[in-house]
Amino acid sequence: MKASNDEVHMLVLETDEPHPETRDRKGSFGDIFHNLFNEAGHTHDPPLKITTSMHYVVDDPANNHHGHVPKLSDIPVSTRAILLTGSMYDAHSSEPWVLQLLDLLTQLWQSRPAMKFSGVCFGHQLLSRMLGARVEPHPSGKWELAHTAMELAPVGRKLFRTDKPRLALHQMHQDQVTSVPTPERSAGLLSPDQKVHVWASSGHTEVQGLYMRERLFTSQGHLGFDEEMVRRQIDMRVESGGIGDAKAAEEGKEAAHLKHDGLVVAAAIVRFFHGDDVDVE
């Protein structure tokens, strides 16, 4: 592998906080993504250095969240890569901070044509909503939990540079994207010639991730979750009443130790941020 001074700088908008024990061990969600993407950058040829700015955006004092959504002018024009984390909040909600974040992302999309957008779980759903897709709970009320195999579409195999028919990620969601953004539904954010691809599907969720060349790369599955995080996240949702199916919760925790492909997906997003996959369509 050749040495390289190449660098990718990304802004991580943190839309939640980890469990306190996870934070003590691994830091904030921004720290978790920074460390994962740095590891992915080392696998790039030549290696890429990842630098990260982080901003906590959840403004919900009633639940002890005291972040704020930045203004467009707060984000340097030099920022070309932005990533939204997962969250226990609903991406289809009317929470004031969620609507403010949606407005910021819309302004960035319209005014920064060179910016590349990525999002995980909540982030995937909110970016899809911005582009006119539907985001709603699974009709059965079931959750998709822990280690999940996903069937790759042809564009997914190109993005991940694999001949394998499927990859696996940890999942932690009931809500899902149920339609694919189109120019007609995007309120002018997509031009008629822009195509949005679904890169993978599962039995629970048809839209496991979206890809637009040089613009958008999202994932419903969690790239940076490990076994301990999965178990804690399931327990938190059981305790809050979000997950009411005790059997599904236990099955998810039992699958939490299985090897997943978070690093593979992170490496593909790093290539996307760096501009390596301009020929993927």
Short mmCIF file of C-alpha atoms in Angstrom, two decimals:
data_model
loop_
_atom_site.label_atom_id
_atom_site.label_comp_id
_atom_site.label_asym_id
_atom_site.label_seq_id
_atom_site.Cartn_x
_atom_site.Cartn_y
_atom_site.Cartn_z
CA MET A 1 0.00 0.00 0.00
CA LYS A 2 1.33 3.44 -0.93
CA ALA A 3 1.65 6.23 1.62
CA SER A 4 -0.75 9.12 1.18
CA ASN A 5 -1.44 12.54 2.58
CA ASP A 6 -5.03 12.40 1.33
CA GLU A 7 -7.63 13.42 3.86
CA VAL A 8 -11.41 13.26 4.12
CA HIS A 9 -13.06 15.70 6.50
CA MET A 10 -16.62 14.97 7.56
CA LEU A 11 -19.14 16.79 9.73
CA VAL A 12 -21.10 14.40 11.94
CA LEU A 13 -24.46 15.71 13.11
CA GLU A 14 -25.19 13.75 16.28
CA THR A 15 -28.93 13.12 16.64
CA ASP A 16 -28.76 11.17 19.92
CA GLU A 17 -26.43 10.16 22.73
CA PRO A 18 -25.21 6.62 23.49
CA HIS A 19 -26.02 4.79 26.69
CA PRO A 20 -23.77 6.21 29.47
CA GLU A 21 -21.80 2.95 29.70
CA THR A 22 -21.25 2.99 25.95
CA ARG A 23 -20.17 6.63 26.11
CA ASP A 24 -17.64 5.78 28.83
CA ARG A 25 -16.21 3.01 26.68
CA LYS A 26 -16.45 4.45 23.15
CA GLY A 27 -17.35 8.15 23.36
CA SER A 28 -20.20 9.92 21.59
CA PHE A 29 -21.80 8.66 18.39
CA GLY A 30 -19.55 11.11 16.56
CA ASP A 31 -16.50 9.53 18.20
CA ILE A 32 -17.74 6.06 17.25
CA PHE A 33 -18.11 7.09 13.60
CA HIS A 34 -14.77 8.88 13.60
CA ASN A 35 -12.96 5.77 14.85
CA LEU A 36 -14.80 3.46 12.44
CA PHE A 37 -14.15 5.69 9.44
CA ASN A 38 -10.50 6.08 10.40
CA GLU A 39 -10.23 2.29 10.40
CA ALA A 40 -11.94 2.22 7.01
CA GLY A 41 -9.58 4.93 5.75
CA HIS A 42 -6.59 2.74 6.60
CA THR A 43 -7.96 0.06 4.24
CA HIS A 44 -8.08 2.52 1.34
CA ASP A 45 -5.31 2.39 -1.26
CA PRO A 46 -3.57 4.73 -0.68
CA PRO A 47 -4.62 5.16 2.98
CA LEU A 48 -6.86 8.10 3.79
CA LYS A 49 -6.80 10.19 6.94
CA ILE A 50 -10.25 10.96 8.35
CA THR A 51 -10.82 14.16 10.30
CA THR A 52 -14.14 14.81 11.96
CA SER A 53 -16.12 17.74 13.30
CA MET A 54 -19.11 16.91 15.50
CA HIS A 55 -22.24 18.85 16.42
CA TYR A 56 -24.98 17.65 18.77
CA VAL A 57 -28.32 18.80 17.33
CA VAL A 58 -31.00 17.48 19.70
CA ASP A 59 -32.81 20.38 21.38
CA ASP A 60 -35.22 18.70 23.80
CA PRO A 61 -34.68 20.16 27.30
CA ALA A 62 -37.66 18.26 28.73
CA ASN A 63 -35.67 15.06 28.14
CA ASN A 64 -32.32 16.59 29.13
CA HIS A 65 -31.03 17.09 25.59
CA HIS A 66 -29.47 20.54 25.20
CA GLY A 67 -28.01 20.62 21.71
CA HIS A 68 -29.01 22.90 18.87
CA VAL A 69 -29.31 22.76 15.10
CA PRO A 70 -26.66 24.98 13.48
CA LYS A 71 -27.48 27.62 10.91
CA LEU A 72 -26.33 27.32 7.32
CA SER A 73 -23.77 30.05 7.93
CA ASP A 74 -22.27 28.03 10.81
CA ILE A 75 -21.13 25.29 8.42
CA PRO A 76 -17.94 26.20 6.52
CA VAL A 77 -18.18 26.11 2.73
CA SER A 78 -15.11 23.86 2.84
CA THR A 79 -17.21 21.10 4.48
CA ARG A 80 -17.92 18.64 1.67
CA ALA A 81 -19.03 15.51 3.60
CA ILE A 82 -21.84 15.32 6.15
CA LEU A 83 -23.15 12.33 8.09
CA LEU A 84 -26.25 12.05 10.30
CA THR A 85 -26.29 9.48 13.07
CA GLY A 86 -29.02 7.20 14.34
CA SER A 87 -31.50 8.31 16.99
CA MET A 88 -34.31 7.10 19.23
CA TYR A 89 -36.41 9.97 17.85
CA ASP A 90 -38.74 9.52 14.86
CA ALA A 91 -37.53 10.88 11.54
CA HIS A 92 -41.17 11.45 10.49
CA SER A 93 -42.01 13.48 13.62
CA SER A 94 -42.84 17.17 13.97
CA GLU A 95 -40.43 17.76 16.85
CA PRO A 96 -39.19 21.36 16.40
CA TRP A 97 -35.52 20.35 16.27
CA VAL A 98 -36.28 17.62 13.71
CA LEU A 99 -38.02 20.16 11.47
CA GLN A 100 -35.14 22.62 11.95
CA LEU A 101 -32.66 19.90 10.98
CA LEU A 102 -34.74 19.02 7.93
CA ASP A 103 -34.71 22.69 6.90
CA LEU A 104 -30.92 22.92 7.37
CA LEU A 105 -30.35 19.81 5.25
CA THR A 106 -32.63 21.20 2.54
CA GLN A 107 -30.68 24.48 2.51
CA LEU A 108 -27.38 22.61 2.31
CA TRP A 109 -28.65 20.42 -0.54
CA GLN A 110 -29.81 23.47 -2.49
CA SER A 111 -26.85 25.76 -1.85
CA ARG A 112 -23.88 23.34 -1.65
CA PRO A 113 -23.92 21.23 -4.83
CA ALA A 114 -20.51 19.73 -4.04
CA MET A 115 -21.59 18.47 -0.61
CA LYS A 116 -22.05 14.72 -0.17
CA PHE A 117 -24.65 13.43 2.28
CA SER A 118 -24.73 10.24 4.30
CA GLY A 119 -26.96 9.03 7.11
CA VAL A 120 -27.46 5.95 9.25
CA CYS A 121 -30.85 4.72 10.51
CA PHE A 122 -32.57 7.98 11.59
CA GLY A 123 -30.14 9.85 9.33
CA HIS A 124 -31.05 7.62 6.37
CA GLN A 125 -34.73 8.17 7.05
CA LEU A 126 -34.50 11.95 7.48
CA LEU A 127 -32.51 12.43 4.27
CA SER A 128 -35.04 10.25 2.45
CA ARG A 129 -37.87 12.36 3.90
CA MET A 130 -36.11 15.52 2.73
CA LEU A 131 -36.13 14.15 -0.82
CA GLY A 132 -39.84 13.33 -0.70
CA ALA A 133 -39.85 9.66 0.34
CA ARG A 134 -42.32 8.25 2.85
CA VAL A 135 -41.04 7.30 6.31
CA GLU A 136 -43.41 5.33 8.51
CA PRO A 137 -43.61 2.44 10.99
CA HIS A 138 -43.57 -1.11 9.66
CA PRO A 139 -47.23 -2.03 8.99
CA SER A 140 -47.00 -5.08 11.26
CA GLY A 141 -45.41 -3.11 14.09
CA LYS A 142 -42.45 -5.49 14.07
CA TRP A 143 -38.90 -4.36 14.73
CA GLU A 144 -35.84 -5.36 12.73
CA LEU A 145 -33.23 -6.12 15.37
CA ALA A 146 -29.53 -6.97 15.53
CA HIS A 147 -27.69 -9.03 12.92
CA THR A 148 -29.60 -8.95 9.61
CA ALA A 149 -28.66 -10.27 6.18
CA MET A 150 -29.44 -7.95 3.26
CA GLU A 151 -29.75 -8.90 -0.39
CA LEU A 152 -27.53 -6.66 -2.50
CA ALA A 153 -28.79 -5.02 -5.67
CA PRO A 154 -26.32 -4.78 -8.58
CA VAL A 155 -25.42 -1.21 -7.57
CA GLY A 156 -24.73 -2.48 -4.04
CA ARG A 157 -22.25 -5.07 -5.30
CA LYS A 158 -20.49 -2.31 -7.25
CA LEU A 159 -20.39 0.02 -4.25
CA PHE A 160 -18.99 -2.66 -1.94
CA ARG A 161 -16.75 -4.16 -4.63
CA THR A 162 -18.00 -7.66 -3.98
CA ASP A 163 -19.48 -10.60 -5.85
CA LYS A 164 -21.29 -11.77 -2.72
CA PRO A 165 -25.09 -11.72 -2.97
CA ARG A 166 -25.58 -10.29 0.53
CA LEU A 167 -24.02 -8.37 3.40
CA ALA A 168 -25.10 -8.14 7.05
CA LEU A 169 -25.49 -5.20 9.43
CA HIS A 170 -26.95 -4.71 12.89
CA GLN A 171 -30.45 -3.23 12.74
CA MET A 172 -32.40 -1.31 15.38
CA HIS A 173 -35.60 0.08 13.90
CA GLN A 174 -39.34 -0.17 13.48
CA ASP A 175 -39.74 2.86 11.20
CA GLN A 176 -38.57 2.52 7.63
CA VAL A 177 -38.40 4.28 4.28
CA THR A 178 -41.29 2.93 2.23
CA SER A 179 -40.83 4.75 -1.09
CA VAL A 180 -37.88 5.81 -3.20
CA PRO A 181 -37.34 9.55 -3.83
CA THR A 182 -38.19 10.71 -7.32
CA PRO A 183 -37.79 14.10 -9.03
CA GLU A 184 -41.59 14.50 -9.02
CA ARG A 185 -41.82 14.11 -5.23
CA SER A 186 -38.67 15.99 -4.27
CA ALA A 187 -40.01 19.57 -4.33
CA GLY A 188 -37.36 20.51 -6.86
CA LEU A 189 -34.39 18.98 -5.01
CA LEU A 190 -33.85 16.31 -7.66
CA SER A 191 -33.47 17.07 -11.35
CA PRO A 192 -35.26 14.90 -13.92
CA ASP A 193 -32.05 13.06 -14.84
CA GLN A 194 -31.06 12.17 -11.26
CA LYS A 195 -31.71 8.56 -10.31
CA VAL A 196 -31.86 7.27 -6.74
CA HIS A 197 -30.81 3.63 -6.29
CA VAL A 198 -31.72 1.18 -3.54
CA TRP A 199 -28.53 -0.76 -2.81
CA ALA A 200 -29.99 -3.55 -0.63
CA SER A 201 -33.19 -5.02 0.78
CA SER A 202 -34.24 -7.36 3.56
CA GLY A 203 -37.42 -9.28 4.32
CA HIS A 204 -38.45 -6.58 6.77
CA THR A 205 -37.26 -3.47 4.93
CA GLU A 206 -37.11 -3.08 1.16
CA VAL A 207 -35.11 0.17 1.29
CA GLN A 208 -31.99 -0.69 3.29
CA GLY A 209 -29.98 2.13 1.77
CA LEU A 210 -30.04 4.77 -0.94
CA TYR A 211 -27.33 5.86 -3.34
CA MET A 212 -27.03 8.78 -5.74
CA ARG A 213 -23.75 9.18 -7.56
CA GLU A 214 -21.60 11.93 -5.98
CA ARG A 215 -24.48 13.09 -3.75
CA LEU A 216 -26.11 10.57 -1.39
CA PHE A 217 -25.20 7.29 0.34
CA THR A 218 -27.36 6.14 3.27
CA SER A 219 -27.77 3.00 5.37
CA GLN A 220 -30.69 1.81 7.46
CA GLY A 221 -28.35 -0.60 9.27
CA HIS A 222 -25.84 0.50 11.90
CA LEU A 223 -22.21 0.43 10.82
CA GLY A 224 -20.55 0.98 14.18
CA PHE A 225 -22.62 -1.13 16.58
CA ASP A 226 -20.91 -3.96 18.41
CA GLU A 227 -22.42 -6.77 20.50
CA GLU A 228 -22.50 -4.76 23.71
CA MET A 229 -24.12 -1.75 22.05
CA VAL A 230 -26.79 -3.90 20.41
CA ARG A 231 -27.72 -5.54 23.69
CA ARG A 232 -27.92 -2.19 25.50
CA GLN A 233 -29.95 -0.56 22.73
CA ILE A 234 -32.48 -3.41 22.80
CA ASP A 235 -32.72 -3.25 26.60
CA MET A 236 -33.25 0.53 26.45
CA ARG A 237 -36.10 0.15 23.99
CA VAL A 238 -37.70 -2.67 25.99
CA GLU A 239 -37.53 -0.56 29.16
CA SER A 240 -39.03 2.47 27.40
CA GLY A 241 -41.87 0.37 25.98
CA GLY A 242 -40.74 0.82 22.39
CA ILE A 243 -40.17 -2.91 21.90
CA GLY A 244 -43.09 -4.90 23.28
CA ASP A 245 -42.18 -8.29 21.82
CA ALA A 246 -40.02 -9.95 24.48
CA LYS A 247 -39.25 -12.94 22.26
CA ALA A 248 -38.00 -10.75 19.41
CA ALA A 249 -35.89 -8.76 21.85
CA GLU A 250 -34.23 -11.91 23.22
CA GLU A 251 -33.63 -13.27 19.72
CA GLY A 252 -32.01 -9.98 18.75
CA LYS A 253 -29.71 -10.07 21.77
CA GLU A 254 -28.76 -13.66 21.01
CA ALA A 255 -27.72 -12.63 17.47
CA ALA A 256 -25.70 -9.62 18.62
CA HIS A 257 -22.40 -11.52 18.64
CA LEU A 258 -22.53 -12.43 14.95
CA LYS A 259 -19.97 -10.88 12.61
CA HIS A 260 -21.32 -8.05 10.48
CA ASP A 261 -20.05 -5.92 7.59
CA GLY A 262 -20.04 -2.45 9.15
CA LEU A 263 -16.43 -1.85 8.17
CA VAL A 264 -17.15 -2.85 4.56
CA VAL A 265 -20.02 -0.36 4.36
CA ALA A 266 -17.98 2.35 6.09
CA ALA A 267 -15.15 1.82 3.58
CA ALA A 268 -17.63 2.28 0.72
CA ILE A 269 -18.91 5.53 2.24
CA VAL A 270 -15.31 6.73 2.66
CA ARG A 271 -14.74 6.06 -1.05
CA PHE A 272 -17.95 7.94 -1.82
CA PHE A 273 -16.83 10.93 0.28
CA HIS A 274 -13.39 10.83 -1.36
CA GLY A 275 -14.84 10.74 -4.88
CA ASP A 276 -13.63 7.30 -5.93
CA ASP A 277 -16.93 5.91 -7.15
CA VAL A 278 -17.94 8.49 -9.72
CA ASP A 279 -18.48 5.71 -12.25
CA VAL A 280 -20.94 3.74 -10.09
CA GLU A 281 -24.45 4.09 -11.49
#
